[in-house]
Structures are given as structure tokens and as C-alpha cells.
Short mmCIF file of C-alpha atoms in Angstrom, two decimals:
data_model
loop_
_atom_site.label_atom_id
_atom_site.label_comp_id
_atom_site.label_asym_id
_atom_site.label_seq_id
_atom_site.Cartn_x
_atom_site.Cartn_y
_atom_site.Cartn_z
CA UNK A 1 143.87 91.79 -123.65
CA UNK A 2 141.63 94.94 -123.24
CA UNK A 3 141.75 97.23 -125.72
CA UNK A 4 142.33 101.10 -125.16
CA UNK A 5 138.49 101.77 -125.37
CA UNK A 6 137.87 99.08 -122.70
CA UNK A 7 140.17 100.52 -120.39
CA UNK A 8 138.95 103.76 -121.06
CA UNK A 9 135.01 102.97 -120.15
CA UNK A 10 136.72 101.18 -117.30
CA UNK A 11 138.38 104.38 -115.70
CA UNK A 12 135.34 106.44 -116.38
CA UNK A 13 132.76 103.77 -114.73
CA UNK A 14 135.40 103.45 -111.47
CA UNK A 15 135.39 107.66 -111.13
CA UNK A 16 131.38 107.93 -112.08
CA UNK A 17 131.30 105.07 -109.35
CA UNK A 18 133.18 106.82 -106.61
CA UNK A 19 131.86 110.30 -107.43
CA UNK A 20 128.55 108.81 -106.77
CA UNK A 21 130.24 107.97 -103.41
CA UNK A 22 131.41 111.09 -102.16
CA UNK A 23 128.36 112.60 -102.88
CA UNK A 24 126.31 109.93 -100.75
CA UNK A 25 128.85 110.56 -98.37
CA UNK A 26 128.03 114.44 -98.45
CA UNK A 27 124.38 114.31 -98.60
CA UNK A 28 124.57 111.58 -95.92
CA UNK A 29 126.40 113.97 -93.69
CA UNK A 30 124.67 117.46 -94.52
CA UNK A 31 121.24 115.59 -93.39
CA UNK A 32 122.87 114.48 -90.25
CA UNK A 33 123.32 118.15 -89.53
CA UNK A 34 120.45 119.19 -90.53
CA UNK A 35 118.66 116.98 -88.46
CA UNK A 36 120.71 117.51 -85.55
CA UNK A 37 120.08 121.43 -85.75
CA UNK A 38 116.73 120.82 -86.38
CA UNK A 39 115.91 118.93 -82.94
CA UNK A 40 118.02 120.43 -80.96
CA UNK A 41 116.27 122.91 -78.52
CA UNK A 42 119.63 124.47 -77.43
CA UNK A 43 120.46 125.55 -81.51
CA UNK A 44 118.58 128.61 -82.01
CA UNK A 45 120.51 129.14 -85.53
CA UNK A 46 118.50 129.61 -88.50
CA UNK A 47 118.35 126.13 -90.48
CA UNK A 48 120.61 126.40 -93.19
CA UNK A 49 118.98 125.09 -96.47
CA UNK A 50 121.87 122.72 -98.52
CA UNK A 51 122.59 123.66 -101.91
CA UNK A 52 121.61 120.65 -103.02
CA UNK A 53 117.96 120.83 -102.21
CA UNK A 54 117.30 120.23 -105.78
CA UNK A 55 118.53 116.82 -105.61
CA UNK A 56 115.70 113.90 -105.20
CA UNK A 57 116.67 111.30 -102.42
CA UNK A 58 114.92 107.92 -102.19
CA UNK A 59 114.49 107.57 -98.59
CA UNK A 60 113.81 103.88 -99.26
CA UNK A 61 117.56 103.33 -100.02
CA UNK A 62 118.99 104.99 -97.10
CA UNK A 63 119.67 103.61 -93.86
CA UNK A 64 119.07 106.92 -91.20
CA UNK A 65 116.42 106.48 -88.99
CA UNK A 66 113.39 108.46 -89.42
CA UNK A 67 112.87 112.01 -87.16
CA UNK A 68 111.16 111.45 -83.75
CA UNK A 69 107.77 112.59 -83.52
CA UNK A 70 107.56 115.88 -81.61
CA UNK A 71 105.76 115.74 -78.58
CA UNK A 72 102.26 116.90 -78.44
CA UNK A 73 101.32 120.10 -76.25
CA UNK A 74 99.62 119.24 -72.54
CA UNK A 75 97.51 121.46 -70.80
CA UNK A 76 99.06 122.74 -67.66
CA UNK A 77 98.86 120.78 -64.86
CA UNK A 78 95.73 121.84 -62.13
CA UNK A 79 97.15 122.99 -58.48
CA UNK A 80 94.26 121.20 -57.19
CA UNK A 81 93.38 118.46 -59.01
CA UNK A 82 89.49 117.70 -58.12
CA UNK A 83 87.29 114.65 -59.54
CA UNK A 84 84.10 115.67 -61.39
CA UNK A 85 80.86 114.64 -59.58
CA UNK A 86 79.58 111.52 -60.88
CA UNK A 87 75.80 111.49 -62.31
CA UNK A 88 74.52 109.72 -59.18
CA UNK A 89 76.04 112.09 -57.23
CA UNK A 90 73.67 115.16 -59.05
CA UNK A 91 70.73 112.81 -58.57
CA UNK A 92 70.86 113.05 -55.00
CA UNK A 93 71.53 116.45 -55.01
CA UNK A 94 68.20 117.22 -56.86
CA UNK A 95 66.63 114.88 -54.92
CA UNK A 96 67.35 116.86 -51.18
CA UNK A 97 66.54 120.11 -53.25
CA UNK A 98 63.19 118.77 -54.15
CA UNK A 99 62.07 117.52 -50.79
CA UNK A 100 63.25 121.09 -48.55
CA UNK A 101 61.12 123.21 -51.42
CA UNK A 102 57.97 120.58 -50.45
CA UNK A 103 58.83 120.32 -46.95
CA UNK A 104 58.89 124.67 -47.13
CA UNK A 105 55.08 124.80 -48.75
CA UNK A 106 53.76 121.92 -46.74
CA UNK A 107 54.63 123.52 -43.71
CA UNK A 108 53.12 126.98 -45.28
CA UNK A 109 49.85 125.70 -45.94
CA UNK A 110 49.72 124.43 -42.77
CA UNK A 111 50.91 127.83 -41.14
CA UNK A 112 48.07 129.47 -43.09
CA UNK A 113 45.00 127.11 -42.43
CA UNK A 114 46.02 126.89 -38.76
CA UNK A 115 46.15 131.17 -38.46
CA UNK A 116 42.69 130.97 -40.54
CA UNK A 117 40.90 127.80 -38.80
CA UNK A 118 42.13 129.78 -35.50
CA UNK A 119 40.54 133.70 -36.44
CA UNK A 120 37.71 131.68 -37.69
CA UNK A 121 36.66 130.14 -34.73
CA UNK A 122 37.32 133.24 -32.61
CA UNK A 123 34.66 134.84 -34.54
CA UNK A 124 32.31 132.28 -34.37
CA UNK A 125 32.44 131.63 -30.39
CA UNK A 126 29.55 133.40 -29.04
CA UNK A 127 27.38 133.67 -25.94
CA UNK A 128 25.48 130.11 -26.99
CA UNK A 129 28.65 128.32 -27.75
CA UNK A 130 29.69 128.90 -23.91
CA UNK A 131 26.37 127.42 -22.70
CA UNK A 132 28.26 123.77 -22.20
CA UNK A 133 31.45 124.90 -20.46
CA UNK A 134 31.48 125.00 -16.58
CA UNK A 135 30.51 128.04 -15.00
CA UNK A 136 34.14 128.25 -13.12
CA UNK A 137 35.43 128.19 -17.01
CA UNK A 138 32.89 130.45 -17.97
CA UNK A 139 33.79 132.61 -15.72
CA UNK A 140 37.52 133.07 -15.90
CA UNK A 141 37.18 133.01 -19.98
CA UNK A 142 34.52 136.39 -19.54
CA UNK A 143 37.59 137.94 -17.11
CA UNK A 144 39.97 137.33 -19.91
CA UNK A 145 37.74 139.13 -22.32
CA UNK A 146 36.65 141.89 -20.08
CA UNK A 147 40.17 142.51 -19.57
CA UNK A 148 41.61 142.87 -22.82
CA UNK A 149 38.58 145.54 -24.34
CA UNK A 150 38.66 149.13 -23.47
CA UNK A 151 36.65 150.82 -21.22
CA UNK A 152 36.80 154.40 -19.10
CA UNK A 153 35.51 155.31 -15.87
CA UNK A 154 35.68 159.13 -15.33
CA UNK A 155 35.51 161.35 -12.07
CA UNK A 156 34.52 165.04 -12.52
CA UNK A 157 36.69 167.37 -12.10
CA UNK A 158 35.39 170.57 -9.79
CA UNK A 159 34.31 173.51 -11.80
CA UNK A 160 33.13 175.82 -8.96
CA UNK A 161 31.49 179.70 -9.65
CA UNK A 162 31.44 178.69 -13.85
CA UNK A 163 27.63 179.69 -14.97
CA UNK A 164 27.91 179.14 -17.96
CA UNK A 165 27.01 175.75 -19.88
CA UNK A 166 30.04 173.63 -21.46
CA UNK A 167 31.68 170.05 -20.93
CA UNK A 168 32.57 168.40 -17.47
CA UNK A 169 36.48 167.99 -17.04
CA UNK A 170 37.92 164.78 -15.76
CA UNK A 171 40.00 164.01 -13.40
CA UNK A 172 42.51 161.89 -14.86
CA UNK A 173 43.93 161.11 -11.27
CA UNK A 174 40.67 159.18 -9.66
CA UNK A 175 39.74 157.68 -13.51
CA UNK A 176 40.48 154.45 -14.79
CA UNK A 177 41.18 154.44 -18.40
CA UNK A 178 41.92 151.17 -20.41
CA UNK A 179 42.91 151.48 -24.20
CA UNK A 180 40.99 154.91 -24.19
CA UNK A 181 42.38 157.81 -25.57
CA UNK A 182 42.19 161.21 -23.41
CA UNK A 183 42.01 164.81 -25.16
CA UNK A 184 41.84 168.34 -23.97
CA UNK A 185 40.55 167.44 -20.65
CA UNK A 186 36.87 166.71 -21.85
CA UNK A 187 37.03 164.25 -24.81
CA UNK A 188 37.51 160.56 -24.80
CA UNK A 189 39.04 159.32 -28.07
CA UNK A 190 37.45 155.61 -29.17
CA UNK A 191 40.75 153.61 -30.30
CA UNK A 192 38.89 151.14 -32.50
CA UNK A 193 35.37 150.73 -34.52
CA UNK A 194 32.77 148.31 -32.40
CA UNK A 195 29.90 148.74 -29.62
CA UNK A 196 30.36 150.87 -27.22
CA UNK A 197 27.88 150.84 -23.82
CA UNK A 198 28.09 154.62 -22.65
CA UNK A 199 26.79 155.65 -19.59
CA UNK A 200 26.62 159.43 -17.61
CA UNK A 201 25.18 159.85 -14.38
CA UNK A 202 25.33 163.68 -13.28
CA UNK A 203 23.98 164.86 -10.02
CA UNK A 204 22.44 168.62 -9.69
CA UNK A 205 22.42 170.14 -6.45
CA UNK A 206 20.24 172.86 -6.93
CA UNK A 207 17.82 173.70 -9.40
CA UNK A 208 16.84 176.79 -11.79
CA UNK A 209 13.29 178.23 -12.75
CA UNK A 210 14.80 179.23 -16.30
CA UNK A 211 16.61 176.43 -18.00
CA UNK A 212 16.06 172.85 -17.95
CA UNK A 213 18.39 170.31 -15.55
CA UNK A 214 19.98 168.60 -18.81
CA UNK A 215 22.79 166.80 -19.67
CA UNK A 216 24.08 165.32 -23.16
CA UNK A 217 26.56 163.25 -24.37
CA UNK A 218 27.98 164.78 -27.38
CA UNK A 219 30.07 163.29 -30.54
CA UNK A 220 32.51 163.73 -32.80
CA UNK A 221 33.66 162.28 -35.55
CA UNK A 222 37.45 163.80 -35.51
CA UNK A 223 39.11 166.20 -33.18
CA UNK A 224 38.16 169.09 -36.65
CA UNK A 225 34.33 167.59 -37.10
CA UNK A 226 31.49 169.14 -35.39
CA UNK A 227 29.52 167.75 -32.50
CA UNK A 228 26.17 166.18 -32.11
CA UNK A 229 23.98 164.70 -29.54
CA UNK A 230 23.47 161.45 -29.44
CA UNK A 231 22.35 160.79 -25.88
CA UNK A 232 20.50 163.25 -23.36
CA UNK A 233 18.82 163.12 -19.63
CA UNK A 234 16.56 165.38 -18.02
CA UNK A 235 15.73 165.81 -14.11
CA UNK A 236 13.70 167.84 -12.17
CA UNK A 237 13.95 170.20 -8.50
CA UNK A 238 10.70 171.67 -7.83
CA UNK A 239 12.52 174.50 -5.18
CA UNK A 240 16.08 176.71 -5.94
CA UNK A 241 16.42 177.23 -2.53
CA UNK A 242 15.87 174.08 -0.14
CA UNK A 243 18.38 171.35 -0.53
CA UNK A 244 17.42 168.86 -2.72
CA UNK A 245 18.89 166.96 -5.18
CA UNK A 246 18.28 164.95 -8.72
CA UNK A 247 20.51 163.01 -10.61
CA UNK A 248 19.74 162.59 -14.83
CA UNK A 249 21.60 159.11 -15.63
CA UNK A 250 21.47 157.79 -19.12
CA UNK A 251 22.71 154.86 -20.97
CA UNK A 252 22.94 153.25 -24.22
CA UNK A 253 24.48 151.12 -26.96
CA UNK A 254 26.35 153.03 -29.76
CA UNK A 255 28.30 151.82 -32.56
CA UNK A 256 31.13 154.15 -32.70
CA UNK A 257 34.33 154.12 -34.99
CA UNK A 258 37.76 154.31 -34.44
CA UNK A 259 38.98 158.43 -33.90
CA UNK A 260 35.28 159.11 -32.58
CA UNK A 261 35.34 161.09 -29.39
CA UNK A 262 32.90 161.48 -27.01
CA UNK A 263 31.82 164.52 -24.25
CA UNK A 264 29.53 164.92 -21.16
CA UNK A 265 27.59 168.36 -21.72
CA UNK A 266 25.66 170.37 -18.96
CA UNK A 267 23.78 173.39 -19.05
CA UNK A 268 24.94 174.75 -16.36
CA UNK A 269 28.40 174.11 -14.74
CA UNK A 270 27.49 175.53 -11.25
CA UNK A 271 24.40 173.52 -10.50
CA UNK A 272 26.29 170.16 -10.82
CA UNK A 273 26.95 167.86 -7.56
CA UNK A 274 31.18 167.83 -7.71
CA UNK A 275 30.83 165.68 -4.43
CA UNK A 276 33.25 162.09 -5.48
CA UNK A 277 30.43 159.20 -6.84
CA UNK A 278 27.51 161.84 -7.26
CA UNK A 279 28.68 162.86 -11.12
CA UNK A 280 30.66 160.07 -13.38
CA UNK A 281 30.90 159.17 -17.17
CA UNK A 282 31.89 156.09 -18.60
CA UNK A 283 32.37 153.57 -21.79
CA UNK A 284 33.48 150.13 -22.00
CA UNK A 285 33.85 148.55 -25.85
CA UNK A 286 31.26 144.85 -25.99
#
């Protein structure tokens, strides 16, 4: 027989049991929830915190499986995916670089030996170095040459009833002119700095008691320098009156420069011979 006491702890141990029950059963069910509203994407509610927070759980005792791991952020996907070039690949790459930057100063050097081997020798090829060629080759290499320099050939121009002692006008019509520079009717402008043979052959066809038969060929260094004489020619008629004729021809070797120009002076216009092949002036560059 139990005694009232016994029956007594008896009641109170089956309600502490079953309280302990229900509230299993309730904190069982609130973490379902919370759970639930805490995974779901579609629940935007604020989680609501249970009152009994306070209470410690042993997680070891219960039987709910653990939260899923959340899923880690990706990058966003590439429209074009493209492979990154293996190390081989760059190898090669440097490799072909390499060789076009030789291959570009090989064929530089040999540019600039070729130009300079090639000016070198044209300086170098003179008048004893052609000795050995054939004279037909000889030949046609002096035609080249003599074709290329410049050179004038000038026909007076008539200035009848002039007295008075100045420079011989050309006639640019019956001149041949080659590279040579013509100015103000009278000058002949030297295009670059070399030797020069200048000739002048001028004809008189009549004389005078009081002033020499002269002519000179005058220069100039610019078209604003003043002149000089650097060649002259004399000839001689013993009468004023009978026909006769003299002709003063000159000709020499003058190292001139480039912008030089060069005149035929007489002392008289009216005494010259205007007749075509009697009176000429001339240069050619050596």
C-alpha cells in the first residue's frame, strides 16, 4: 500500500514529466518554424526571436537535422568563355618577335653599307680606273657622264647702234642650256659647287684707235654681290676702215660655287661680229 506521500511525489513526478513534454513539443515546433522562415527565399518576414531564447538546448539530444549549408557566391558566368594561353604558347610568341626585330637591323645594316660601299666607289672611279675597260665601254660610260653634268652654249643676241660698253645678251632660242640657270638676259647662274671649263670667243668687226678690242668674263658671287674679272682676251685691227676682222677667244678652268653667276663683257657693243658662230660663250661643269 502507498502511502499519501508516495502518491503525492507520484502525481507531481507524472505532471513535472509531461510538462517537460509539452515544452519539448513547443520548442521542437517553434525551431521548425524558425528554420523554415529562415531558408525560405520567398519569406521576407522579419525572423521572429522565441521567447524562450533564454532556454539552453543540447543539440546532441535532439533528433532535427542540422541547417543546409548556404551556397557559396559564383562569379557571373563569361559570354565568351576563352582559354588562357598556355606558357608555350608565349614562348613562341617571343620567339617570332625576336627574329622580325633581327631580321629589321640585319637588313638595315645591309641597306646602309650597300648605299656607302656604292657612293664610295663612285668617288673613287677615276680616269686610271677606266684604263682596263674596252674602249666601246669607255665610251658609252663618258656619254653617260657628259650627259648628266651641266653645261651652256650661248648665241649672242644682236645689239646693233649700242656704243657704249656692257654685257652681250643671249639668245635663249639658238642656246643650249643643261642644268644652267638663266638671269636677266646676261647672267648664267652655276646650280652646284665644282669645276667649271668656261670659254668666250667674241668676234670684232671693226676696230677703234681709242680703246682696246677687249672682252672679260665677269663674276658674281650672288645676284646682290659685286662683279669681278676673272678671265679677259685682247685682239688687235690695225685699220677702222677696211674690213677686217679679229676674234679674242679665251678659256679656262674655274672652281665656281653653287649661286655664282657668270657674264661676257665688251667694251664696245657696236664693234662686235653679231653674224651666228662668229661670237659665243659657254660652260660645261668637269
Amino acid at each position: 500500500m502507498y502511502s499519501p506521500s508516495d502518491i503525492a511525489k507520484t502525481s507531481a513526478c507524472q505532471s513535472t514529466e509531461t510538462f517537460q513534454e509539452v515544452v519539448r513539443h513547443k520548442l521542437r515546433c517553434l525551431r521548425e518554424e524558425q528554420f523554415k522562415s529562415a531558408w525560405d527565399v520567398t519569406d521576407v518576414r522579419p525572423l521572429q526571436l522565441s521567447p524562450l531564447r533564454s532556454i539552453m538546448i543540447n543539440t546532441y539530444q535532439t533528433s532535427l537535422a542540422p541547417p543546409p549549408v548556404p551556397p557559396r557566391s559564383r562569379s557571373q558566368p563569361v559570354l565568351i568563355p576563352a582559354s588562357l594561353p598556355s606558357q608555350g604558347h608565349n614562348k613562341v610568341l617571343v620567339r617570332f618577335l625576336v627574329g622580325v626585330v633581327a631580321l629589321h637591323l640585319l637588313l638595315s645594316l645591309a641597306g646602309f653599307f650597300y648605299l656607302y660601299y656604292h657612293e664610295h666607289m663612285e668617288k673613287h672611279f677615276s680616269a686610271e680606273d677606266r684604263d682596263g675597260l674596252p674602249s666601246s665601254q669607255k665610251q658609252e660610260m663618258d656619254k653617260q657622264d657628259t650627259f648628266y653634268k651641266a653645261l651652256a652654249r650661248m648665241a649672242v643676241k644682236r645689239a646693233e647702234g649700242k656704243k657704249t660698253p656692257g654685257c652681250l645678251q643671249w639668245d635663249t632660242m639658238h642656246s643650249v642650256l643643261r642644268g644652267i640657270n638663266y638671269y636677266e638676259q646676261i647672267w648664267l647662274t652655276i646650280p652646284e659647287t665644282g669645276f667649271y671649263y668656261v670659254y668666250s670667243r667674241v668676234t670684232f668687226s671693226k676696230g677703234d684707235s681709242t680703246i682696246p678690242l677687249a672682252s672679260k668674263v665677269k663674276l658674281r658671287k650672288n645676284e646682290a654681290d659685286e662683279s669681278e674679272d676673272v678671265m679677259k682676251a685682247y685682239c688687235y685691227l690695225e685699220s677702222t676702215k677696211n674690213p677686217h676682222m679679229c676674234t679674242a677667244a679665251q678659256g679656262d678652268l674655274i672652281l665656281l660655287e653653287k649661286g655664282n653667276q657668270l657674264s661676257l663683257w665688251v667694251q664696245d657693243l657696236s664693234l662686235v661680229d653679231y653674224e651666228e658662230g662668229a661670237t659665243s660663250f659657254g660652260i660645261y661643269k668637269l
